[in-house]
Amino acid sequence: MATGYDYDDAPAETSSQDAGYDPNFVPDSVKSFVVHLYRHIREKNVYEIHQMYETSFQSLSERLFKETPWPSVDAVSHYVDKDHVFCLLYREMWFRHLYARSSPTLKQRIDSWDNYCSLFQVVLHGVVNMQLPNQWLWDMVDEFVYQFQSFCQYRAKMKNKTAEEIALLGQSEQTWNVYGVLNFLQALVEKSMIIQILEQEKEGLEQFTATDGYDYNGGSNVLKVLGYFSMVGLLRVHCLLGDYHTGLKCLLPIDISQSGVYTSVIGSHITTIYHYGFANLMLRRYVDAIREFNKILLYIFKTKQYHQKSPQYEQILKKNEQMYALLAICLSLCPQVKLVEETVNTQLREKYGEKMIRMQRYDDEAFAIYDELFSYACPKFITPSAPSFEEPLVNYNQDAYRLQLKLFLYEVKQQQLLSGVRTFLKVYSTISLGKLASYMEVDEPTLRTILMTYKHKTHAVDSEGKISSNADLDFYINDDMIHVVDSKPVKRYGDYFLRQIMKFEGVINDMDRVKLVD
């Protein structure tokens, strides 16, 4: 680092947990950290800000504040000229560290909400002349939504609340209110003009993606990039509420088929595709979900070793496993293996191959597996409404999850009839209605209903309102004859050669490491 101070080589200091937490005690290394961070922010030195934010803050947290909060903002404010905006940014990091290391009190949850309100008000209505790293701006939006989700879960557990907590909750109806959260995210999108900027970029009039959202003309990237990431934040909030259609609509300005600013931060990339894929799964747009899960899982497989030292590494691995579970569900409901790269397919078969075979049976065991995978991989749904403060106090934090699980399993059970139809249609190119009805042990009117259901369930309305098929085979009926149209899988010669090239490079690397003895 070029800050003139190496935090890892700083003199050993007594960590705050050893001596009991004193919010007013500021170790020398923390003093130096805030002074240098403040200076770099004033100088718009994005590289140094990023180094301090990603590396120094993490190493100081690990060494001095493993189980306790950082010094209070009042204790450090006089080292940074009591700069209002810097103090808001410091408190944002302070609360994020607190949430990561311990369980915040209700008062701290309320204080964090107030700090976000003040920070976003400055960004929306003040003059913000800063350049901040995309990583930090993403973390702000990500943490804002996470703390909202965490507050809703906390508030829904009413059984063990003290009288003081209940009284404080009753006085804090606007704290982490769902309308307030949505309004802030929507206001950031609108005030940043990010939708118009992305539209102009398509016409070659803007350079937002090419510059990763940074302003190289001396301006600020804060509002624009916060607005951009807020579209992902809105998708996530709507998924937590079970409103998948609105969530995907909020994401429409971002073309996820292309690399963009959302792919410049690994956490943003994974969060975007995870919620995009999950929303499409719940809307029966299985092909869209499979296609994007396949791409992100392949990307993580190839790049995860580069993120091992990242604070987000554990979260990357967890989301990776959850997306494999969601992919297993998608492919069981909509067998489209040809959309999956061989590397991903191999990983999937190792993790869920046996379960996927059992999921095809549509018996009680299969439904139990669908239940298990959905429960493991789904978001932590929330009930955004305030609780009843009347006795008896009950916990309702699982209600939203149970409702989404019930809707999902109802959809799976409807697929039970279709699996039998599909099995027969895979065998025949043409078959009479009467013959298929006798094979399935139903009468012809019932078979026609089943076939209509198959058509309905294998088609979905996409984001543009067009009806598209999810099926790997289709059929039409003409004069009581069913004609099957099977789609041929595309052979991927390129994949084969790429795998061989990678193996060959591995062999060459191994040979280079061998020391030849004369």
Short mmCIF file of C-alpha atoms in Angstrom, two decimals:
data_model
loop_
_atom_site.label_atom_id
_atom_site.label_comp_id
_atom_site.label_asym_id
_atom_site.label_seq_id
_atom_site.Cartn_x
_atom_site.Cartn_y
_atom_site.Cartn_z
CA MET A 1 0.00 0.00 0.00
CA ALA A 2 1.17 3.52 -0.75
CA THR A 3 -0.43 5.08 2.32
CA GLY A 4 2.86 5.23 4.19
CA TYR A 5 1.52 2.94 6.93
CA ASP A 6 1.37 -0.85 6.86
CA TYR A 7 -1.44 -2.01 9.15
CA ASP A 8 -0.26 -5.61 9.25
CA ASP A 9 3.16 -4.51 10.55
CA ALA A 10 1.72 -2.15 13.15
CA PRO A 11 2.91 -2.51 16.78
CA ALA A 12 0.97 -5.10 18.75
CA GLU A 13 -1.99 -3.53 20.52
CA THR A 14 -4.35 -4.93 23.11
CA SER A 15 -7.48 -6.00 21.29
CA SER A 16 -10.64 -4.36 22.59
CA GLN A 17 -12.22 -7.66 23.63
CA ASP A 18 -9.27 -8.40 25.95
CA ALA A 19 -9.73 -5.22 27.96
CA GLY A 20 -13.52 -4.91 27.67
CA TYR A 21 -15.07 -2.79 24.93
CA ASP A 22 -14.58 0.94 25.27
CA PRO A 23 -16.30 2.78 22.38
CA ASN A 24 -14.13 5.85 22.99
CA PHE A 25 -10.76 4.07 22.84
CA VAL A 26 -9.12 4.53 19.43
CA PRO A 27 -5.98 2.43 18.80
CA ASP A 28 -3.19 4.16 16.86
CA SER A 29 -3.68 1.90 13.84
CA VAL A 30 -7.40 2.81 13.69
CA LYS A 31 -6.51 6.50 14.01
CA SER A 32 -4.10 6.17 11.10
CA PHE A 33 -6.66 4.14 9.12
CA VAL A 34 -9.43 6.76 9.32
CA VAL A 35 -7.04 9.64 8.62
CA HIS A 36 -5.65 7.98 5.48
CA LEU A 37 -9.10 6.79 4.30
CA TYR A 38 -10.49 10.31 4.75
CA ARG A 39 -7.59 11.78 2.79
CA HIS A 40 -7.95 9.29 -0.08
CA ILE A 41 -11.70 9.91 -0.30
CA ARG A 42 -11.09 13.67 -0.50
CA GLU A 43 -8.47 13.06 -3.20
CA LYS A 44 -10.79 10.63 -5.09
CA ASN A 45 -8.02 8.03 -5.07
CA VAL A 46 -10.22 5.01 -5.85
CA TYR A 47 -7.36 2.53 -5.94
CA GLU A 48 -6.15 3.39 -2.41
CA ILE A 49 -9.72 3.58 -1.06
CA HIS A 50 -10.36 0.09 -2.43
CA GLN A 51 -7.15 -1.28 -0.90
CA MET A 52 -8.00 0.18 2.51
CA TYR A 53 -11.64 -0.88 2.33
CA GLU A 54 -11.00 -4.44 1.15
CA THR A 55 -7.71 -5.24 2.89
CA SER A 56 -6.91 -2.89 5.79
CA PHE A 57 -10.43 -2.76 7.23
CA GLN A 58 -10.66 -6.58 7.16
CA SER A 59 -7.22 -7.13 8.73
CA LEU A 60 -7.85 -4.57 11.50
CA SER A 61 -11.27 -6.11 12.17
CA GLU A 62 -9.72 -9.56 12.41
CA ARG A 63 -6.88 -8.44 14.67
CA LEU A 64 -8.52 -5.91 16.99
CA PHE A 65 -12.29 -6.23 16.70
CA LYS A 66 -13.01 -9.92 16.27
CA GLU A 67 -15.86 -9.95 18.80
CA THR A 68 -16.50 -6.29 19.49
CA PRO A 69 -17.50 -3.22 17.45
CA TRP A 70 -15.07 -0.64 16.10
CA PRO A 71 -14.62 2.62 18.05
CA SER A 72 -17.69 4.86 17.96
CA VAL A 73 -18.02 7.53 15.28
CA ASP A 74 -17.80 10.24 17.97
CA ALA A 75 -14.40 8.88 19.03
CA VAL A 76 -12.90 9.16 15.50
CA SER A 77 -14.79 12.17 14.12
CA HIS A 78 -12.26 14.81 15.27
CA TYR A 79 -9.51 13.00 13.30
CA VAL A 80 -11.48 13.65 10.08
CA ASP A 81 -12.54 17.29 10.66
CA LYS A 82 -15.94 15.98 11.84
CA ASP A 83 -16.81 15.57 8.14
CA HIS A 84 -20.53 14.70 8.03
CA VAL A 85 -20.43 12.43 4.95
CA PHE A 86 -17.30 10.57 6.07
CA CYS A 87 -18.91 9.95 9.48
CA LEU A 88 -21.99 8.49 7.74
CA LEU A 89 -19.75 6.20 5.66
CA TYR A 90 -17.78 5.16 8.76
CA ARG A 91 -21.00 4.31 10.62
CA GLU A 92 -22.21 2.30 7.60
CA MET A 93 -19.04 0.18 7.86
CA TRP A 94 -19.35 0.12 11.68
CA PHE A 95 -22.86 -1.37 11.57
CA ARG A 96 -21.94 -3.82 8.80
CA HIS A 97 -19.06 -5.13 10.94
CA LEU A 98 -21.40 -5.36 13.95
CA TYR A 99 -23.98 -7.41 12.01
CA ALA A 100 -21.25 -9.74 10.73
CA ARG A 101 -19.65 -10.37 14.13
CA SER A 102 -22.54 -10.36 16.60
CA SER A 103 -26.29 -10.08 17.02
CA PRO A 104 -27.35 -6.41 17.03
CA THR A 105 -29.79 -5.08 19.60
CA LEU A 106 -33.10 -3.51 18.56
CA LYS A 107 -31.66 -0.05 19.33
CA GLN A 108 -28.68 -0.76 17.05
CA ARG A 109 -31.00 -1.95 14.27
CA ILE A 110 -32.94 1.31 14.56
CA ASP A 111 -29.74 3.38 14.61
CA SER A 112 -28.45 1.61 11.49
CA TRP A 113 -31.73 2.40 9.67
CA ASP A 114 -31.41 6.06 10.68
CA ASN A 115 -27.82 6.11 9.37
CA TYR A 116 -28.86 4.64 5.99
CA CYS A 117 -31.67 7.22 5.77
CA SER A 118 -29.18 10.05 6.41
CA LEU A 119 -26.60 8.62 3.99
CA PHE A 120 -29.08 8.06 1.14
CA GLN A 121 -30.65 11.48 1.72
CA VAL A 122 -27.21 13.08 1.24
CA VAL A 123 -26.64 11.06 -1.95
CA LEU A 124 -30.12 11.88 -3.30
CA HIS A 125 -30.38 15.54 -2.31
CA GLY A 126 -26.87 16.76 -1.52
CA VAL A 127 -23.75 17.38 -3.58
CA VAL A 128 -21.64 14.22 -3.40
CA ASN A 129 -18.25 14.88 -4.93
CA MET A 130 -16.69 11.45 -4.32
CA GLN A 131 -15.49 8.42 -6.23
CA LEU A 132 -15.96 5.21 -4.24
CA PRO A 133 -15.05 1.65 -5.29
CA ASN A 134 -17.87 -0.37 -6.87
CA GLN A 135 -17.28 -3.02 -4.22
CA TRP A 136 -18.18 -0.58 -1.43
CA LEU A 137 -21.22 0.79 -3.28
CA TRP A 138 -22.48 -2.74 -3.94
CA ASP A 139 -21.92 -3.66 -0.29
CA MET A 140 -24.01 -0.65 0.78
CA VAL A 141 -27.03 -1.78 -1.25
CA ASP A 142 -26.49 -5.44 -0.39
CA GLU A 143 -26.23 -4.73 3.34
CA PHE A 144 -29.21 -2.35 3.24
CA VAL A 145 -31.44 -5.14 1.87
CA TYR A 146 -29.88 -7.73 4.20
CA GLN A 147 -30.54 -5.60 7.30
CA PHE A 148 -34.14 -5.06 6.16
CA GLN A 149 -34.56 -8.82 5.77
CA SER A 150 -32.87 -9.41 9.15
CA PHE A 151 -35.14 -6.86 10.87
CA CYS A 152 -38.32 -8.45 9.45
CA GLN A 153 -37.15 -11.89 10.65
CA TYR A 154 -36.25 -10.47 14.08
CA ARG A 155 -39.56 -8.60 14.46
CA ALA A 156 -41.56 -11.71 13.51
CA LYS A 157 -40.18 -13.66 16.49
CA MET A 158 -42.48 -12.15 19.10
CA LYS A 159 -42.58 -14.96 21.67
CA ASN A 160 -39.42 -14.09 23.61
CA LYS A 161 -39.53 -10.30 23.28
CA THR A 162 -39.18 -8.27 26.46
CA ALA A 163 -41.71 -5.57 27.40
CA GLU A 164 -39.08 -2.91 26.57
CA GLU A 165 -38.47 -4.38 23.10
CA ILE A 166 -42.21 -4.56 22.38
CA ALA A 167 -42.66 -0.96 23.50
CA LEU A 168 -39.73 0.18 21.31
CA LEU A 169 -41.06 -1.79 18.32
CA GLY A 170 -44.43 -0.11 18.79
CA GLN A 171 -42.76 3.32 18.64
CA SER A 172 -40.66 2.42 15.58
CA GLU A 173 -43.25 1.63 12.90
CA GLN A 174 -41.27 3.51 10.22
CA THR A 175 -38.00 1.68 10.99
CA TRP A 176 -37.12 -0.71 8.17
CA ASN A 177 -40.62 -0.18 6.79
CA VAL A 178 -41.04 -2.02 3.47
CA TYR A 179 -42.31 1.12 1.72
CA GLY A 180 -39.35 3.11 3.02
CA VAL A 181 -36.89 0.47 1.76
CA LEU A 182 -38.53 0.24 -1.67
CA ASN A 183 -38.82 4.04 -1.91
CA PHE A 184 -35.11 4.58 -1.21
CA LEU A 185 -34.05 1.98 -3.79
CA GLN A 186 -36.51 3.33 -6.38
CA ALA A 187 -35.45 6.92 -5.66
CA LEU A 188 -31.78 5.99 -6.24
CA VAL A 189 -32.72 4.38 -9.58
CA GLU A 190 -34.74 7.42 -10.70
CA LYS A 191 -32.45 10.19 -9.40
CA SER A 192 -29.36 8.53 -10.90
CA MET A 193 -31.05 8.45 -14.35
CA ILE A 194 -29.39 5.06 -14.71
CA ILE A 195 -32.12 3.60 -16.95
CA GLN A 196 -31.70 6.49 -19.40
CA ILE A 197 -27.89 6.16 -19.18
CA LEU A 198 -28.07 2.45 -20.09
CA GLU A 199 -30.44 3.26 -22.97
CA GLN A 200 -28.07 5.95 -24.27
CA GLU A 201 -25.16 3.52 -23.96
CA LYS A 202 -26.87 1.21 -26.48
CA GLU A 203 -26.82 4.13 -28.92
CA GLY A 204 -23.14 4.84 -28.25
CA LEU A 205 -23.83 8.08 -26.36
CA GLU A 206 -22.60 6.92 -22.93
CA GLN A 207 -19.60 5.00 -21.58
CA PHE A 208 -21.05 3.64 -18.32
CA THR A 209 -20.19 -0.05 -18.72
CA ALA A 210 -16.88 0.54 -20.50
CA THR A 211 -15.66 2.60 -17.52
CA ASP A 212 -17.24 0.25 -14.91
CA GLY A 213 -19.38 3.19 -13.81
CA TYR A 214 -16.42 5.37 -12.76
CA ASP A 215 -16.20 9.00 -13.83
CA TYR A 216 -12.76 9.80 -15.24
CA ASN A 217 -13.64 13.46 -15.84
CA GLY A 218 -13.43 14.46 -12.20
CA GLY A 219 -17.10 13.80 -11.39
CA SER A 220 -18.69 11.32 -9.00
CA ASN A 221 -19.72 7.71 -9.60
CA VAL A 222 -21.64 7.33 -6.31
CA LEU A 223 -25.21 8.16 -7.33
CA LYS A 224 -25.02 6.44 -10.73
CA VAL A 225 -23.56 3.20 -9.42
CA LEU A 226 -25.83 3.13 -6.35
CA GLY A 227 -28.77 3.57 -8.73
CA TYR A 228 -27.48 0.73 -10.89
CA PHE A 229 -27.03 -1.67 -7.96
CA SER A 230 -30.40 -0.59 -6.55
CA MET A 231 -32.09 -2.34 -9.50
CA VAL A 232 -30.52 -5.59 -8.24
CA GLY A 233 -31.58 -4.61 -4.71
CA LEU A 234 -35.19 -4.19 -5.90
CA LEU A 235 -35.10 -7.64 -7.54
CA ARG A 236 -33.92 -9.14 -4.26
CA VAL A 237 -36.52 -7.35 -2.11
CA HIS A 238 -39.36 -8.40 -4.41
CA CYS A 239 -38.11 -12.01 -4.36
CA LEU A 240 -38.14 -11.88 -0.54
CA LEU A 241 -41.76 -10.69 -0.76
CA GLY A 242 -42.69 -13.40 -3.30
CA ASP A 243 -43.40 -10.88 -6.10
CA TYR A 244 -41.20 -12.41 -8.80
CA HIS A 245 -42.78 -10.67 -11.78
CA THR A 246 -42.16 -7.18 -10.36
CA GLY A 247 -38.63 -8.17 -9.32
CA LEU A 248 -37.68 -9.23 -12.85
CA LYS A 249 -39.31 -6.09 -14.24
CA CYS A 250 -37.02 -3.96 -12.02
CA LEU A 251 -33.97 -5.74 -13.48
CA LEU A 252 -35.01 -5.34 -17.14
CA PRO A 253 -32.76 -2.30 -17.89
CA ILE A 254 -29.70 -4.51 -17.18
CA ASP A 255 -28.93 -6.91 -20.02
CA ILE A 256 -27.77 -9.95 -18.07
CA SER A 257 -26.86 -11.83 -21.25
CA GLN A 258 -23.84 -9.48 -21.45
CA SER A 259 -21.08 -8.55 -19.03
CA GLY A 260 -21.87 -5.32 -17.23
CA VAL A 261 -21.07 -3.33 -14.11
CA TYR A 262 -22.99 -5.98 -12.12
CA THR A 263 -20.34 -8.54 -13.15
CA SER A 264 -17.47 -6.30 -11.95
CA VAL A 265 -18.18 -7.29 -8.32
CA ILE A 266 -18.41 -11.04 -7.67
CA GLY A 267 -21.04 -10.61 -4.91
CA SER A 268 -23.24 -8.53 -7.19
CA HIS A 269 -22.83 -11.01 -10.06
CA ILE A 270 -23.86 -14.00 -7.94
CA THR A 271 -26.72 -12.20 -6.15
CA THR A 272 -28.15 -10.98 -9.46
CA ILE A 273 -28.15 -14.39 -11.16
CA TYR A 274 -29.27 -16.28 -8.04
CA HIS A 275 -32.40 -14.12 -7.64
CA TYR A 276 -32.98 -13.87 -11.41
CA GLY A 277 -32.83 -17.67 -11.70
CA PHE A 278 -35.01 -18.25 -8.63
CA ALA A 279 -37.67 -15.78 -9.83
CA ASN A 280 -37.75 -17.48 -13.24
CA LEU A 281 -38.03 -20.90 -11.58
CA MET A 282 -41.08 -19.73 -9.60
CA LEU A 283 -42.62 -18.28 -12.79
CA ARG A 284 -42.06 -21.61 -14.64
CA ARG A 285 -39.53 -19.99 -17.01
CA TYR A 286 -37.24 -22.96 -16.50
CA VAL A 287 -35.16 -22.50 -19.66
CA ASP A 288 -34.16 -18.94 -18.68
CA ALA A 289 -33.26 -20.14 -15.17
CA ILE A 290 -31.23 -23.12 -16.43
CA ARG A 291 -29.33 -21.01 -18.96
CA GLU A 292 -28.22 -18.40 -16.40
CA PHE A 293 -27.50 -20.89 -13.59
CA ASN A 294 -25.31 -22.81 -16.03
CA LYS A 295 -23.31 -19.69 -16.96
CA ILE A 296 -22.72 -18.48 -13.40
CA LEU A 297 -21.85 -21.96 -12.06
CA LEU A 298 -19.32 -22.41 -14.86
CA TYR A 299 -17.87 -18.96 -14.07
CA ILE A 300 -17.57 -19.77 -10.33
CA PHE A 301 -15.98 -23.14 -11.15
CA LYS A 302 -13.29 -21.43 -13.24
CA THR A 303 -12.62 -18.42 -10.98
CA LYS A 304 -13.34 -19.36 -7.35
CA GLN A 305 -9.66 -19.97 -6.56
CA TYR A 306 -9.03 -16.24 -7.18
CA HIS A 307 -11.49 -15.27 -4.43
CA GLN A 308 -10.17 -17.48 -1.63
CA LYS A 309 -8.85 -14.50 0.34
CA SER A 310 -11.98 -12.45 -0.26
CA PRO A 311 -14.29 -11.73 2.71
CA GLN A 312 -17.12 -12.94 0.45
CA TYR A 313 -15.53 -16.35 -0.21
CA GLU A 314 -17.76 -18.35 2.15
CA GLN A 315 -20.85 -16.63 0.76
CA ILE A 316 -19.69 -17.44 -2.80
CA LEU A 317 -19.39 -21.14 -1.91
CA LYS A 318 -22.79 -21.18 -0.18
CA LYS A 319 -24.58 -19.53 -3.11
CA ASN A 320 -22.74 -21.90 -5.47
CA GLU A 321 -24.19 -24.92 -3.62
CA GLN A 322 -27.67 -23.36 -3.47
CA MET A 323 -27.66 -22.70 -7.23
CA TYR A 324 -26.69 -26.32 -7.94
CA ALA A 325 -29.74 -27.36 -5.87
CA LEU A 326 -31.96 -24.94 -7.85
CA LEU A 327 -30.50 -26.23 -11.13
CA ALA A 328 -31.32 -29.80 -10.03
CA ILE A 329 -34.94 -28.71 -9.42
CA CYS A 330 -35.17 -26.93 -12.80
CA LEU A 331 -33.78 -29.89 -14.75
CA SER A 332 -36.07 -32.33 -12.92
CA LEU A 333 -39.14 -30.25 -13.80
CA CYS A 334 -37.87 -29.38 -17.28
CA PRO A 335 -35.32 -31.89 -18.63
CA GLN A 336 -33.13 -29.63 -20.78
CA VAL A 337 -29.69 -31.12 -20.21
CA LYS A 338 -28.48 -29.83 -23.58
CA LEU A 339 -28.48 -26.31 -22.08
CA VAL A 340 -25.89 -27.32 -19.46
CA GLU A 341 -22.14 -27.35 -20.08
CA GLU A 342 -20.45 -30.68 -19.42
CA THR A 343 -18.32 -29.30 -16.57
CA VAL A 344 -21.43 -28.06 -14.74
CA ASN A 345 -23.34 -31.24 -15.56
CA THR A 346 -20.53 -33.37 -14.09
CA GLN A 347 -20.57 -31.34 -10.86
CA LEU A 348 -24.37 -31.53 -10.74
CA ARG A 349 -24.41 -35.32 -11.16
CA GLU A 350 -21.85 -35.70 -8.39
CA LYS A 351 -23.94 -33.61 -6.00
CA TYR A 352 -27.51 -34.52 -6.95
CA GLY A 353 -27.42 -37.28 -9.59
CA GLU A 354 -29.04 -39.90 -7.38
CA LYS A 355 -31.65 -37.51 -6.01
CA MET A 356 -32.58 -36.29 -9.50
CA ILE A 357 -33.33 -39.87 -10.58
CA ARG A 358 -35.62 -40.27 -7.55
CA MET A 359 -37.27 -36.89 -8.24
CA GLN A 360 -38.52 -38.22 -11.58
CA ARG A 361 -40.77 -40.78 -9.84
CA TYR A 362 -43.15 -38.18 -8.38
CA ASP A 363 -43.94 -40.30 -5.32
CA ASP A 364 -43.81 -39.24 -1.65
CA GLU A 365 -40.03 -39.69 -1.57
CA ALA A 366 -39.66 -37.44 -4.63
CA PHE A 367 -41.81 -34.70 -3.07
CA ALA A 368 -39.69 -34.92 0.09
CA ILE A 369 -36.54 -34.30 -2.01
CA TYR A 370 -38.17 -31.32 -3.78
CA ASP A 371 -39.11 -29.98 -0.34
CA GLU A 372 -35.55 -30.51 0.96
CA LEU A 373 -33.81 -28.83 -2.01
CA PHE A 374 -36.23 -25.90 -2.13
CA SER A 375 -35.92 -25.29 1.62
CA TYR A 376 -32.11 -25.37 1.38
CA ALA A 377 -31.78 -23.14 -1.69
CA CYS A 378 -34.64 -20.59 -1.46
CA PRO A 379 -34.21 -17.01 -0.17
CA LYS A 380 -35.22 -16.23 3.43
CA PHE A 381 -38.72 -14.96 2.67
CA ILE A 382 -40.13 -12.22 4.87
CA THR A 383 -43.46 -10.93 6.10
CA PRO A 384 -43.08 -7.15 5.84
CA SER A 385 -46.12 -6.16 7.92
CA ALA A 386 -45.82 -5.16 11.57
CA PRO A 387 -46.80 -7.79 14.14
CA SER A 388 -49.76 -7.79 16.47
CA PHE A 389 -48.66 -6.61 19.90
CA GLU A 390 -51.69 -8.21 21.56
CA GLU A 391 -51.39 -11.33 23.70
CA PRO A 392 -50.72 -14.14 23.04
CA LEU A 393 -47.51 -13.22 21.24
CA VAL A 394 -46.62 -15.66 18.44
CA ASN A 395 -43.68 -16.24 16.10
CA TYR A 396 -44.61 -15.84 12.45
CA ASN A 397 -41.11 -15.62 10.90
CA GLN A 398 -41.66 -18.92 8.99
CA ASP A 399 -45.10 -18.06 7.56
CA ALA A 400 -43.88 -16.49 4.29
CA TYR A 401 -41.49 -19.40 3.68
CA ARG A 402 -44.22 -21.99 4.31
CA LEU A 403 -46.53 -20.24 1.85
CA GLN A 404 -43.88 -20.17 -0.92
CA LEU A 405 -43.00 -23.83 -0.24
CA LYS A 406 -46.69 -24.78 -0.44
CA LEU A 407 -47.09 -22.98 -3.79
CA PHE A 408 -43.94 -24.60 -5.14
CA LEU A 409 -44.91 -28.15 -4.09
CA TYR A 410 -48.41 -27.61 -5.55
CA GLU A 411 -46.72 -26.85 -8.88
CA VAL A 412 -44.52 -29.96 -8.54
CA LYS A 413 -47.56 -32.17 -7.88
CA GLN A 414 -49.21 -30.84 -11.02
CA GLN A 415 -46.16 -32.08 -12.93
CA GLN A 416 -46.88 -35.65 -11.75
CA LEU A 417 -49.41 -36.25 -14.54
CA LEU A 418 -47.09 -34.75 -17.11
CA SER A 419 -44.17 -37.09 -16.42
CA GLY A 420 -46.24 -40.06 -17.66
CA VAL A 421 -47.24 -38.23 -20.86
CA ARG A 422 -43.65 -37.22 -21.53
CA THR A 423 -42.39 -40.80 -21.09
CA PHE A 424 -44.74 -42.05 -23.82
CA LEU A 425 -44.17 -39.10 -26.17
CA LYS A 426 -40.40 -39.70 -26.03
CA VAL A 427 -40.97 -43.22 -27.40
CA TYR A 428 -43.37 -42.45 -30.27
CA SER A 429 -43.21 -40.13 -33.25
CA THR A 430 -46.95 -40.65 -33.86
CA ILE A 431 -49.58 -42.33 -31.68
CA SER A 432 -53.38 -42.26 -31.70
CA LEU A 433 -55.27 -40.63 -28.84
CA GLY A 434 -57.10 -43.92 -28.17
CA LYS A 435 -53.90 -45.92 -27.91
CA LEU A 436 -52.19 -43.42 -25.57
CA ALA A 437 -55.36 -43.23 -23.45
CA SER A 438 -55.36 -47.01 -23.03
CA TYR A 439 -51.64 -47.00 -22.12
CA MET A 440 -52.25 -44.31 -19.49
CA GLU A 441 -55.44 -46.01 -18.28
CA VAL A 442 -57.65 -42.94 -18.76
CA ASP A 443 -60.50 -42.13 -21.16
CA GLU A 444 -59.95 -39.91 -24.22
CA PRO A 445 -61.58 -36.71 -22.81
CA THR A 446 -59.34 -37.01 -19.71
CA LEU A 447 -56.28 -37.54 -21.96
CA ARG A 448 -57.13 -34.41 -23.95
CA THR A 449 -57.27 -32.47 -20.67
CA ILE A 450 -53.88 -33.90 -19.64
CA LEU A 451 -52.37 -32.97 -23.02
CA MET A 452 -53.76 -29.43 -22.73
CA THR A 453 -52.28 -29.23 -19.23
CA TYR A 454 -48.93 -30.42 -20.63
CA LYS A 455 -49.05 -27.64 -23.24
CA HIS A 456 -49.89 -25.08 -20.56
CA LYS A 457 -47.26 -26.20 -18.06
CA THR A 458 -44.45 -26.41 -20.62
CA HIS A 459 -45.06 -22.88 -21.88
CA ALA A 460 -44.42 -19.65 -20.01
CA VAL A 461 -44.84 -15.94 -20.64
CA ASP A 462 -41.43 -14.27 -20.90
CA SER A 463 -40.44 -10.76 -19.77
CA GLU A 464 -41.62 -9.28 -23.08
CA GLY A 465 -45.04 -10.91 -22.84
CA LYS A 466 -44.29 -13.56 -25.47
CA ILE A 467 -45.20 -17.20 -24.89
CA SER A 468 -42.18 -19.51 -25.14
CA SER A 469 -41.80 -23.27 -24.71
CA ASN A 470 -39.77 -24.89 -21.92
CA ALA A 471 -40.21 -28.41 -23.31
CA ASP A 472 -37.52 -30.50 -24.96
CA LEU A 473 -40.26 -32.02 -27.14
CA ASP A 474 -43.51 -30.70 -28.53
CA PHE A 475 -46.54 -32.23 -30.23
CA TYR A 476 -49.70 -31.39 -32.15
CA ILE A 477 -52.94 -33.33 -32.69
CA ASN A 478 -54.36 -33.89 -36.16
CA ASP A 479 -57.38 -36.19 -36.79
CA ASP A 480 -57.02 -37.92 -33.41
CA MET A 481 -53.34 -38.61 -34.08
CA ILE A 482 -50.63 -37.15 -31.88
CA HIS A 483 -47.55 -36.05 -33.85
CA VAL A 484 -44.41 -35.60 -31.75
CA VAL A 485 -41.76 -33.00 -32.60
CA ASP A 486 -38.51 -33.81 -30.79
CA SER A 487 -35.77 -31.18 -30.65
CA LYS A 488 -32.35 -32.58 -31.52
CA PRO A 489 -29.54 -31.74 -29.08
CA VAL A 490 -26.79 -29.59 -30.54
CA LYS A 491 -23.38 -31.27 -30.42
CA ARG A 492 -20.85 -29.09 -28.66
CA TYR A 493 -17.56 -29.80 -30.43
CA GLY A 494 -16.05 -26.59 -29.03
CA ASP A 495 -16.51 -27.79 -25.42
CA TYR A 496 -14.62 -31.00 -26.16
CA PHE A 497 -11.63 -29.19 -27.68
CA LEU A 498 -11.54 -26.60 -24.86
CA ARG A 499 -11.41 -29.37 -22.25
CA GLN A 500 -8.56 -31.08 -24.10
CA ILE A 501 -6.65 -27.77 -24.38
CA MET A 502 -7.04 -27.18 -20.62
CA LYS A 503 -5.78 -30.72 -19.89
CA PHE A 504 -2.85 -30.16 -22.23
CA GLU A 505 -1.98 -26.86 -20.48
CA GLY A 506 -2.09 -28.69 -17.15
CA VAL A 507 0.34 -31.31 -18.44
CA ILE A 508 2.71 -28.60 -19.73
CA ASN A 509 2.58 -26.79 -16.36
CA ASP A 510 3.38 -30.06 -14.56
CA MET A 511 6.32 -30.65 -16.91
CA ASP A 512 7.62 -27.11 -16.35
CA ARG A 513 7.77 -27.78 -12.61
CA VAL A 514 9.89 -30.91 -13.09
CA LYS A 515 13.59 -30.15 -12.61
CA LEU A 516 15.76 -32.00 -15.07
CA VAL A 517 18.95 -33.47 -13.63
CA ASP A 518 22.02 -33.58 -15.89
#
